[in-house]
Short mmCIF file of C-alpha atoms and ligand atoms in Angstrom, two decimals:
data_model
loop_
_atom_site.label_atom_id
_atom_site.label_comp_id
_atom_site.label_asym_id
_atom_site.label_seq_id
_atom_site.Cartn_x
_atom_site.Cartn_y
_atom_site.Cartn_z
CA MET A 1 -73.06 71.83 42.56
CA SER A 2 -70.11 70.54 44.59
CA ARG A 3 -72.18 67.42 45.09
CA ILE A 4 -71.95 66.65 41.36
CA SER A 5 -68.19 67.21 41.17
CA ASN A 6 -67.55 64.97 44.19
CA GLU A 7 -69.48 62.11 42.63
CA ARG A 8 -67.98 62.49 39.20
CA ALA A 9 -64.79 60.73 40.33
CA SER A 10 -66.78 57.50 40.72
CA THR A 11 -66.63 56.76 36.99
CA ALA A 12 -64.41 57.46 34.02
CA HIS A 13 -67.17 56.72 31.49
CA PRO A 14 -68.79 59.91 30.12
CA ASP A 15 -72.19 60.18 31.78
CA LEU A 16 -74.91 62.64 32.71
CA ARG A 17 -72.88 63.79 35.73
CA SER A 18 -69.79 64.59 33.66
CA TRP A 19 -71.94 66.74 31.35
CA LEU A 20 -73.66 68.53 34.25
CA ASN A 21 -70.21 69.12 35.71
CA GLU A 22 -69.03 70.73 32.47
CA LEU A 23 -72.16 72.91 32.38
CA SER A 24 -71.58 73.96 35.97
CA ALA A 25 -67.91 74.83 35.32
CA ALA A 26 -69.02 76.95 32.34
CA GLY A 27 -71.60 78.87 34.40
CA ARG A 28 -74.43 77.24 32.45
CA LEU A 29 -76.06 75.34 35.33
CA ALA A 30 -78.58 76.92 37.70
CA VAL A 31 -79.51 75.12 40.92
CA ALA A 32 -83.08 75.55 42.19
CA ARG A 33 -84.11 75.63 45.83
CA GLU A 34 -85.32 72.36 47.34
CA ASN A 35 -88.96 71.36 47.24
CA VAL A 36 -89.93 72.79 43.85
CA SER A 37 -93.23 71.13 42.85
CA LEU A 38 -93.10 68.38 40.20
CA ASN A 39 -96.56 69.46 39.13
CA ASP A 40 -96.16 72.42 36.66
CA GLU A 41 -93.61 74.40 38.73
CA LEU A 42 -90.50 72.43 37.73
CA ALA A 43 -91.43 72.74 34.03
CA ALA A 44 -92.30 76.44 34.47
CA ILE A 45 -88.85 77.20 35.89
CA SER A 46 -87.12 75.12 33.21
CA LYS A 47 -89.12 76.89 30.49
CA ASN A 48 -88.03 80.29 31.81
CA LEU A 49 -84.37 79.32 31.53
CA GLU A 50 -84.58 77.17 28.37
CA TYR A 51 -82.40 79.39 26.13
CA ASP A 52 -80.04 80.26 28.94
CA ARG A 53 -79.12 77.64 31.51
CA ALA A 54 -79.56 74.02 32.50
CA VAL A 55 -81.37 73.56 35.81
CA PHE A 56 -80.72 71.12 38.63
CA PHE A 57 -83.58 70.52 41.11
CA PRO A 58 -82.52 68.91 44.41
CA LYS A 59 -85.34 67.25 46.38
CA PRO A 60 -88.27 68.24 44.11
CA ASP A 61 -91.44 67.80 46.20
CA GLY A 62 -89.09 66.47 48.89
CA HIS A 63 -88.11 63.54 46.65
CA ALA A 64 -84.71 61.89 47.35
CA ILE A 65 -83.85 61.82 43.62
CA ALA A 66 -82.90 65.11 41.96
CA VAL A 67 -84.12 66.26 38.52
CA ALA A 68 -82.06 67.84 35.72
CA ALA A 69 -83.57 69.78 32.80
CA ASN A 70 -82.42 71.94 29.84
CA LEU A 71 -79.31 69.92 29.00
CA PHE A 72 -79.16 71.78 25.66
CA ALA A 73 -80.16 75.37 24.94
CA ASP A 74 -78.92 75.50 21.33
CA ARG A 75 -76.71 73.69 18.84
CA SER A 76 -73.50 75.13 20.31
CA TRP A 77 -74.16 73.23 23.55
CA VAL A 78 -74.65 70.04 21.55
CA ALA A 79 -71.30 70.68 19.82
CA ASP A 80 -69.66 71.24 23.23
CA SER A 81 -71.08 67.97 24.55
CA LEU A 82 -69.37 66.13 21.66
CA GLY A 83 -66.19 68.18 21.96
CA VAL A 84 -66.40 69.72 18.47
CA LEU A 85 -66.87 73.20 17.00
CA SER A 86 -70.44 74.11 15.97
CA ALA A 87 -69.27 74.26 12.34
CA ASP A 88 -68.12 70.62 12.54
CA LEU A 89 -71.17 69.27 14.38
CA LEU A 90 -73.07 67.78 11.41
CA THR A 91 -69.91 66.29 9.88
CA ARG A 92 -69.07 64.66 13.24
CA PHE A 93 -72.56 63.16 13.42
CA GLN A 94 -72.40 61.97 9.78
CA GLU A 95 -69.08 60.21 10.52
CA ALA A 96 -70.47 58.46 13.61
CA VAL A 97 -73.44 57.12 11.62
CA ARG A 98 -71.10 55.90 8.85
CA ARG A 99 -68.61 54.30 11.25
CA PRO A 100 -70.36 53.11 14.45
CA LEU A 101 -68.33 51.70 17.38
CA PRO A 102 -69.97 48.59 18.92
CA TRP A 103 -70.75 48.63 22.65
CA VAL A 104 -69.11 46.24 25.11
CA GLU A 105 -70.76 44.25 27.88
CA VAL A 106 -69.58 44.67 31.49
CA GLN A 107 -70.56 42.63 34.55
CA ASN A 108 -71.49 45.45 36.93
CA GLY A 109 -72.83 48.93 36.49
CA ALA A 110 -73.52 51.93 38.70
CA ALA A 111 -77.01 51.88 37.12
CA GLN A 112 -77.77 48.83 39.30
CA GLU A 113 -76.37 50.02 42.65
CA ILE A 114 -79.90 49.99 44.04
CA VAL A 115 -82.55 47.49 42.89
CA HIS A 116 -86.31 47.74 43.53
CA ASP A 117 -88.47 44.79 42.53
CA GLU A 118 -91.52 46.20 44.32
CA VAL A 119 -92.41 49.08 42.01
CA ASP A 120 -94.46 52.21 42.67
CA LEU A 121 -93.20 54.56 39.97
CA LEU A 122 -94.30 57.89 41.43
CA ARG A 123 -92.98 56.96 44.86
CA LEU A 124 -89.61 55.80 43.46
CA LEU A 125 -89.05 58.48 40.80
CA PRO A 126 -89.63 62.25 40.62
CA VAL A 127 -91.68 62.31 37.40
CA PRO A 128 -92.88 65.83 36.48
CA LYS A 129 -96.05 66.94 34.74
CA HIS A 130 -94.98 69.44 32.04
CA ASN A 131 -97.51 71.22 29.79
CA GLU A 132 -100.86 72.41 31.15
CA HIS A 133 -103.14 69.88 29.44
CA ASP A 134 -100.80 66.86 29.64
CA SER A 135 -102.79 63.92 31.02
CA GLY A 136 -100.41 63.70 34.01
CA PRO A 137 -96.75 63.00 34.82
CA TYR A 138 -94.64 61.84 31.86
CA ILE A 139 -91.19 60.31 31.53
CA THR A 140 -89.89 62.25 28.52
CA ALA A 141 -86.13 61.68 28.35
CA ALA A 142 -85.86 57.90 28.61
CA LEU A 143 -84.04 55.85 26.00
CA LEU A 144 -86.34 52.97 25.18
CA ILE A 145 -84.06 50.00 24.46
CA ALA A 146 -85.80 47.03 22.86
CA ARG A 147 -84.53 43.64 21.64
CA ASN A 148 -85.49 42.31 18.25
CA PRO A 149 -87.25 39.10 19.40
CA ALA A 150 -85.88 37.19 16.39
CA THR A 151 -82.23 38.32 16.40
CA GLY A 152 -81.56 39.93 19.79
CA VAL A 153 -80.27 43.10 18.07
CA GLN A 154 -81.15 46.17 20.13
CA ASN A 155 -82.87 49.39 19.06
CA VAL A 156 -82.73 52.69 20.92
CA SER A 157 -85.34 55.44 20.62
CA ILE A 158 -87.20 58.00 22.74
CA HIS A 159 -90.97 57.89 23.32
CA ARG A 160 -93.36 59.83 25.49
CA CYS A 161 -94.18 57.65 28.52
CA GLN A 162 -97.30 58.34 30.58
CA ILE A 163 -97.44 57.05 34.15
CA SER A 164 -100.67 55.03 33.97
CA GLY A 165 -100.41 53.16 37.30
CA PRO A 166 -97.90 52.14 40.01
CA ASP A 167 -96.19 49.70 37.62
CA ARG A 168 -97.79 50.64 34.29
CA ILE A 169 -96.66 53.05 31.58
CA GLY A 170 -98.60 54.13 28.47
CA VAL A 171 -96.26 54.61 25.50
CA LEU A 172 -96.61 56.18 22.04
CA LEU A 173 -94.88 54.01 19.40
CA LEU A 174 -94.63 55.69 16.00
CA PRO A 175 -94.34 53.28 13.04
CA ARG A 176 -90.56 52.89 13.24
CA HIS A 177 -88.16 50.32 14.68
CA THR A 178 -89.48 49.72 18.22
CA HIS A 179 -92.97 49.36 16.75
CA HIS A 180 -91.65 46.81 14.24
CA TYR A 181 -90.01 44.74 17.03
CA PHE A 182 -93.21 44.93 19.06
CA ARG A 183 -95.31 43.68 16.13
CA LEU A 184 -92.96 40.70 15.73
CA ALA A 185 -93.42 39.86 19.44
CA GLU A 186 -97.16 40.51 19.48
CA GLU A 187 -97.80 38.33 16.41
CA ALA A 188 -96.05 35.51 18.31
CA GLY A 189 -98.32 36.24 21.31
CA GLN A 190 -95.40 37.49 23.40
CA ALA A 191 -94.47 40.63 25.29
CA LEU A 192 -91.50 42.68 24.04
CA GLU A 193 -88.62 42.94 26.52
CA ILE A 194 -87.56 46.55 26.99
CA ALA A 195 -85.80 48.94 29.33
CA LEU A 196 -86.30 52.67 29.83
CA VAL A 197 -82.96 54.33 30.55
CA ILE A 198 -82.98 57.75 32.20
CA GLY A 199 -79.92 59.96 32.78
CA VAL A 200 -77.12 59.27 30.27
CA HIS A 201 -74.43 61.27 28.48
CA PRO A 202 -75.80 63.61 25.75
CA ALA A 203 -74.04 61.53 23.05
CA CYS A 204 -76.31 58.57 23.90
CA ILE A 205 -79.42 60.76 23.67
CA LEU A 206 -78.34 62.27 20.33
CA ALA A 207 -77.45 58.86 18.90
CA SER A 208 -80.94 57.60 19.76
CA GLN A 209 -82.32 60.20 17.35
CA ALA A 210 -80.20 59.13 14.37
CA ILE A 211 -82.29 58.15 11.37
CA ALA A 212 -80.52 54.79 11.09
CA ALA A 213 -81.51 51.56 9.34
CA LEU A 214 -83.57 48.86 11.05
CA ASP A 215 -81.38 46.58 13.24
CA GLU A 216 -78.66 49.19 13.46
CA ASP A 217 -78.07 49.60 17.21
CA GLU A 218 -77.98 53.33 17.96
CA MET A 219 -75.78 52.70 21.01
CA ASN A 220 -72.96 51.90 18.56
CA ILE A 221 -73.41 55.36 17.03
CA ALA A 222 -73.15 56.75 20.58
CA GLY A 223 -69.83 54.90 20.97
CA ALA A 224 -68.50 56.54 17.80
CA LEU A 225 -69.67 59.97 19.02
CA LEU A 226 -67.90 59.40 22.36
CA GLY A 227 -64.78 57.89 20.78
CA ALA A 228 -65.08 54.88 23.12
CA PRO A 229 -67.47 51.92 23.21
CA VAL A 230 -70.47 52.37 25.52
CA GLU A 231 -70.28 49.96 28.46
CA MET A 232 -73.53 48.01 28.83
CA VAL A 233 -74.85 45.78 31.58
CA LYS A 234 -77.61 43.13 31.46
CA CYS A 235 -80.94 43.99 33.09
CA LYS A 236 -81.92 42.13 36.28
CA THR A 237 -85.27 40.81 35.01
CA ASN A 238 -84.79 40.47 31.24
CA ARG A 239 -82.13 40.15 28.52
CA VAL A 240 -81.95 43.83 27.50
CA ARG A 241 -78.50 45.47 27.87
CA VAL A 242 -78.45 49.04 29.19
CA PRO A 243 -75.70 51.68 29.61
CA ALA A 244 -73.87 50.79 32.84
CA HIS A 245 -73.34 54.49 33.61
CA ALA A 246 -77.08 55.36 33.46
CA GLU A 247 -78.69 57.05 36.45
CA ILE A 248 -81.97 55.09 36.40
CA VAL A 249 -83.28 52.01 34.56
CA ILE A 250 -86.91 50.87 34.38
CA GLU A 251 -87.09 47.22 33.29
CA GLY A 252 -90.29 45.94 31.71
CA ARG A 253 -92.30 44.43 28.87
CA ILE A 254 -94.64 45.93 26.26
CA LEU A 255 -97.74 43.76 26.65
CA PRO A 256 -99.29 41.97 23.64
CA LYS A 257 -102.96 42.66 22.83
CA VAL A 258 -103.22 45.44 25.44
CA ARG A 259 -104.04 49.08 24.60
CA GLU A 260 -105.01 51.76 27.09
CA PRO A 261 -105.69 55.53 26.85
CA GLU A 262 -102.57 57.74 26.55
CA GLY A 263 -102.38 61.54 26.12
CA PRO A 264 -102.93 64.36 25.55
CA PHE A 265 -99.30 65.45 25.67
CA GLY A 266 -97.61 68.76 24.66
CA GLU A 267 -95.48 68.04 21.57
CA PHE A 268 -92.75 69.70 19.44
CA PRO A 269 -95.11 71.59 17.04
CA GLN A 270 -96.29 73.49 20.16
CA TYR A 271 -99.66 71.71 20.15
CA TYR A 272 -101.00 68.72 22.06
CA GLY A 273 -100.73 65.22 20.64
CA PRO A 274 -104.21 63.69 21.14
CA ARG A 275 -105.43 61.02 23.57
CA ALA A 276 -105.93 57.55 22.11
CA ASP A 277 -105.55 53.86 22.99
CA ARG A 278 -101.88 52.99 22.90
CA GLU A 279 -99.37 50.30 23.92
CA VAL A 280 -98.67 49.56 27.59
CA ILE A 281 -95.43 48.75 29.42
CA GLN A 282 -95.66 46.44 32.45
CA VAL A 283 -92.79 47.40 34.78
CA ASP A 284 -90.88 44.55 36.48
CA ALA A 285 -88.08 46.38 38.30
CA VAL A 286 -86.42 49.75 38.76
CA THR A 287 -82.68 50.05 39.35
CA HIS A 288 -80.67 53.20 39.94
CA ARG A 289 -77.47 54.77 41.16
CA ARG A 290 -77.05 55.99 44.69
CA HIS A 291 -78.16 59.66 44.75
CA ALA A 292 -79.58 59.23 41.25
CA ILE A 293 -80.43 62.12 38.91
CA PHE A 294 -83.65 62.02 36.85
CA HIS A 295 -83.42 63.79 33.45
CA THR A 296 -86.62 65.38 32.14
CA ILE A 297 -87.34 67.14 28.83
CA VAL A 298 -90.15 69.69 28.75
CA GLY A 299 -92.39 68.67 25.81
CA GLY A 300 -91.97 71.18 22.96
CA GLY A 301 -89.23 73.08 24.81
CA ALA A 302 -85.85 74.15 23.39
CA GLU A 303 -84.17 70.91 24.49
CA HIS A 304 -86.84 68.81 22.73
CA LEU A 305 -86.40 70.82 19.50
CA VAL A 306 -82.59 70.83 19.48
CA LEU A 307 -82.38 67.10 20.20
CA GLY A 308 -84.43 66.30 17.11
CA GLU A 309 -82.73 68.97 15.02
CA ILE A 310 -79.08 67.87 14.88
CA PRO A 311 -79.56 64.21 13.85
CA ARG A 312 -82.17 65.23 11.25
CA GLU A 313 -79.93 67.95 9.80
CA ALA A 314 -77.05 65.47 9.53
CA THR A 315 -79.33 62.99 7.72
CA LEU A 316 -80.76 65.62 5.35
CA LEU A 317 -77.27 66.97 4.56
CA GLU A 318 -76.04 63.45 3.78
CA HIS A 319 -79.10 62.82 1.58
CA LEU A 320 -78.72 66.10 -0.37
CA GLN A 321 -74.96 65.90 -0.84
CA ARG A 322 -75.33 62.49 -2.46
CA SER A 323 -77.11 64.15 -5.42
CA PHE A 324 -75.97 67.77 -5.18
CA PRO A 325 -72.25 68.45 -4.55
CA SER A 326 -73.07 72.19 -4.43
CA VAL A 327 -74.90 71.77 -1.08
CA ARG A 328 -72.73 73.14 1.73
CA ASP A 329 -74.93 73.22 4.86
CA VAL A 330 -78.51 72.86 6.12
CA ARG A 331 -80.56 74.15 9.06
CA LEU A 332 -83.97 73.19 10.41
CA THR A 333 -85.11 76.52 11.80
CA ARG A 334 -86.39 77.08 15.34
CA GLY A 335 -89.57 78.78 14.03
CA GLY A 336 -90.18 75.72 11.86
CA VAL A 337 -90.09 73.64 15.08
CA CYS A 338 -86.72 72.16 13.98
CA ARG A 339 -88.63 69.74 11.74
CA TYR A 340 -90.75 71.49 9.08
CA HIS A 341 -88.71 74.40 7.64
CA LEU A 342 -85.35 73.68 6.06
CA VAL A 343 -82.74 76.19 4.85
CA VAL A 344 -80.12 74.92 2.40
CA LYS A 345 -76.92 76.79 1.61
CA ILE A 346 -75.48 76.10 -1.84
CA ASP A 347 -72.43 77.13 -3.85
CA LYS A 348 -74.57 77.81 -6.92
CA ARG A 349 -72.92 77.08 -10.26
CA SER A 350 -75.86 76.96 -12.67
CA ASP A 351 -79.32 78.50 -12.86
CA GLY A 352 -82.19 76.16 -12.00
CA GLU A 353 -80.01 74.20 -9.57
CA ALA A 354 -81.81 75.53 -6.48
CA LYS A 355 -85.13 74.12 -7.69
CA ASN A 356 -83.62 70.65 -8.04
CA VAL A 357 -82.25 70.97 -4.51
CA ILE A 358 -85.74 71.94 -3.29
CA MET A 359 -87.27 68.84 -4.87
CA GLY A 360 -84.49 66.66 -3.45
CA ALA A 361 -85.05 68.05 0.04
CA PHE A 362 -88.79 67.26 -0.06
CA GLY A 363 -87.76 63.63 -0.59
CA GLY A 364 -85.31 63.69 2.33
CA HIS A 365 -87.90 63.45 5.10
CA TYR A 366 -91.69 63.66 4.98
CA ASP A 367 -91.69 66.23 7.79
CA VAL A 368 -89.97 68.81 5.57
CA LYS A 369 -92.66 71.25 4.48
CA GLN A 370 -90.79 74.38 3.38
CA VAL A 371 -87.34 74.61 1.79
CA THR A 372 -85.46 77.88 1.30
CA VAL A 373 -82.27 77.79 -0.76
CA VAL A 374 -79.71 80.55 -0.19
CA ASP A 375 -76.22 81.49 -1.42
CA LEU A 376 -72.90 81.07 0.39
CA ASP A 377 -72.88 84.64 1.74
CA VAL A 378 -76.04 84.14 3.84
CA ASP A 379 -75.64 83.26 7.55
CA ILE A 380 -78.19 80.46 7.96
CA ASP A 381 -78.02 80.65 11.75
CA ASN A 382 -79.55 84.14 11.54
CA PRO A 383 -83.31 84.25 10.70
CA HIS A 384 -82.95 87.94 9.65
CA GLU A 385 -80.37 86.98 7.03
CA ILE A 386 -82.64 84.27 5.64
CA GLU A 387 -85.54 86.71 5.40
CA TRP A 388 -83.23 89.27 3.79
CA ALA A 389 -82.26 86.74 1.11
CA ILE A 390 -85.97 86.10 0.41
CA ALA A 391 -86.71 89.85 0.41
CA THR A 392 -83.99 90.68 -2.12
CA ARG A 393 -83.26 87.57 -4.21
CA PHE A 394 -86.68 85.94 -4.56
CA GLN A 395 -89.66 86.67 -6.85
CA ALA A 396 -92.77 84.63 -6.13
CA ASP A 397 -93.87 84.28 -9.78
CA ARG A 398 -90.47 82.94 -10.80
CA ASP A 399 -88.78 81.35 -7.78
CA LEU A 400 -91.60 79.58 -5.92
CA VAL A 401 -92.23 75.81 -6.07
CA ILE A 402 -95.52 74.40 -4.74
CA VAL A 403 -96.42 70.72 -4.51
CA ALA A 404 -99.98 69.88 -3.45
CA GLY A 405 -101.20 66.85 -1.54
CA ALA A 406 -97.89 65.32 -0.44
CA GLN A 407 -97.12 63.33 2.72
CA GLY A 408 -96.36 65.56 5.69
CA SER A 409 -96.38 65.50 9.47
CA LYS A 410 -99.51 64.22 11.22
CA LEU A 411 -98.67 66.50 14.15
CA ASP A 412 -98.99 69.60 11.90
CA PRO A 413 -102.58 70.69 12.66
CA SER A 414 -102.87 72.53 9.33
CA SER A 415 -102.31 69.26 7.44
CA GLN A 416 -105.21 66.97 6.60
CA GLU A 417 -104.35 63.85 8.60
CA GLY A 418 -100.74 64.26 7.53
CA VAL A 419 -101.46 65.18 3.88
CA SER A 420 -99.66 68.45 3.33
CA ALA A 421 -98.56 70.95 0.66
CA LYS A 422 -94.85 71.61 0.16
CA MET A 423 -93.31 75.00 -0.61
CA GLY A 424 -89.87 75.76 -1.97
CA LEU A 425 -88.26 79.22 -2.22
CA ASP A 426 -85.27 79.79 -4.47
CA ALA A 427 -83.63 82.82 -2.79
CA THR A 428 -80.36 82.56 -4.70
CA LYS A 429 -78.84 85.17 -7.05
CA PRO A 430 -78.80 84.48 -10.80
CA VAL A 431 -75.41 83.07 -11.85
CA ASP A 432 -74.87 85.71 -14.54
CA ALA A 433 -76.01 88.75 -12.48
CA GLU A 434 -74.18 92.07 -12.91
CA PRO A 435 -71.58 92.03 -10.07
CA MET A 436 -72.80 95.34 -8.55
CA THR A 437 -76.51 94.37 -8.59
CA PHE A 438 -76.15 91.83 -5.77
CA LYS A 439 -73.02 93.28 -4.14
CA ARG A 440 -73.64 93.38 -0.40
CA ILE A 441 -72.89 96.74 1.16
CA HIS A 442 -69.97 96.79 3.54
CA VAL A 443 -68.17 99.41 5.65
CA ARG A 444 -64.44 98.93 5.25
CA GLY A 445 -62.76 97.98 8.56
CA ALA A 446 -66.04 97.51 10.49
CA GLU A 447 -65.09 94.00 11.57
CA HIS A 448 -61.67 95.13 12.92
CA VAL A 449 -62.64 98.08 15.16
CA ASP A 450 -61.46 97.69 18.78
CA ILE A 451 -64.43 99.41 20.38
CA THR A 452 -63.04 99.62 23.96
CA HIS A 453 -59.92 101.34 22.59
CA VAL A 454 -61.69 104.06 20.60
CA LEU A 455 -64.43 105.00 23.10
CA GLU A 456 -64.15 107.23 26.19
CA LYS A 457 -64.43 105.19 29.40
CA ASP A 458 -67.11 107.44 30.91
CA SER A 459 -69.29 108.54 28.01
CA SER A 460 -71.71 110.70 30.06
CA ALA A 461 -68.85 112.65 31.66
CA ALA A 462 -67.16 113.06 28.28
CA PHE A 463 -70.42 114.20 26.67
CA ALA A 464 -71.08 116.72 29.52
CA ARG A 465 -67.56 118.11 29.07
CA VAL A 466 -67.94 118.53 25.33
CA ILE A 467 -71.44 120.07 25.60
CA ALA A 468 -70.23 122.55 28.30
CA GLY A 469 -67.33 123.55 26.02
CA LEU A 470 -69.77 124.22 23.16
CA CYS A 471 -71.92 126.67 25.17
MN1 MN B 501 -83.43 52.29 15.08
#
């Protein structure tokens, strides 16, 4: 741990090391013994600690580069990484998307302290294999930065990256922005210049998950989240600009007219994404910091879920509030894999409103499969409270909305190739209900009791004394 704090002084720019340092100071970072195996064992240890602590693995399998995992255990850690209260997290993210701060180019970066143009990925980098039936080692936490071949505008996203050979990576491109840039290049018979950036400040990772417009560079959203422009440096072998503070950069090209088998890989719904022919990255160079740190995300683990959750919640909140001023907050629940099940809190003013909110939420993102609308007095961070609202304020014949045959998530195995039913539950009280009917019980003063003050210090001794006196 002292190793991280010593090296932190080398840069003022927020980076992975500054975040690990904060975690360590807060008692949230565990350090594993040296020589943990990259094959299963590293992921197994990370999985055990996923709701509790980040883990730092020095010399995994004897490798010179260390690995860090579990950078986020829940949304409060994400809030801490951005320096805001949990309650202000979504607002902060909404603001950054509305008012991005453009990055600036610098001439030198720590990310290029060491340059390898002879590349053997598994020899250079400690790439773990995570879930049992993954096809092999995967780079899971790399920002894929691509240049629009027509305009030079950059896009930032995260993709699962299978190590397919010493200088070859199989990559899954969903039909979003990187895929669009690649199609432009491929139609012109060219490769798409890219870089994979591993080990950056959490703000950069979160920004990459923003549901932004095409040609909106997510690194500018990262700048707004950090309150300072991200410093970027040009790659050694292509024109892509990468964060100068990154730990590791893999420079390469997505090859035109080449597809090779990729997968299976353990994904966020807690199932495996299937093997199929997918795009291929030809690697041209690897650069990294001295004593670099490799960030890995266990597929389907808490970190994977939370990273997708916050940017999606911010987007869904923005979408709903445009039409429904009564919407106060939203959560994508952990049980709903932080994608499929949405809870919406409203300040209900008229009956029927919750059903409109349900229909609006279905339109917010095709992944949303179930929407539960609750009143202001329900704590949406507590699954028991949400169930309680359904148990006591919902009647299936009256308050249930079902839509058949809509677009859903292809990774939901109960869908038919992504065609999915939608369900909405209105668990709000009627506006004109008798005040006592839905009055929550409450013990007066319960929230103000100073428990250490009113209890005996040694309860067993006190109990023995009282019992002896009774006899
Ligand atoms: Mn984009």
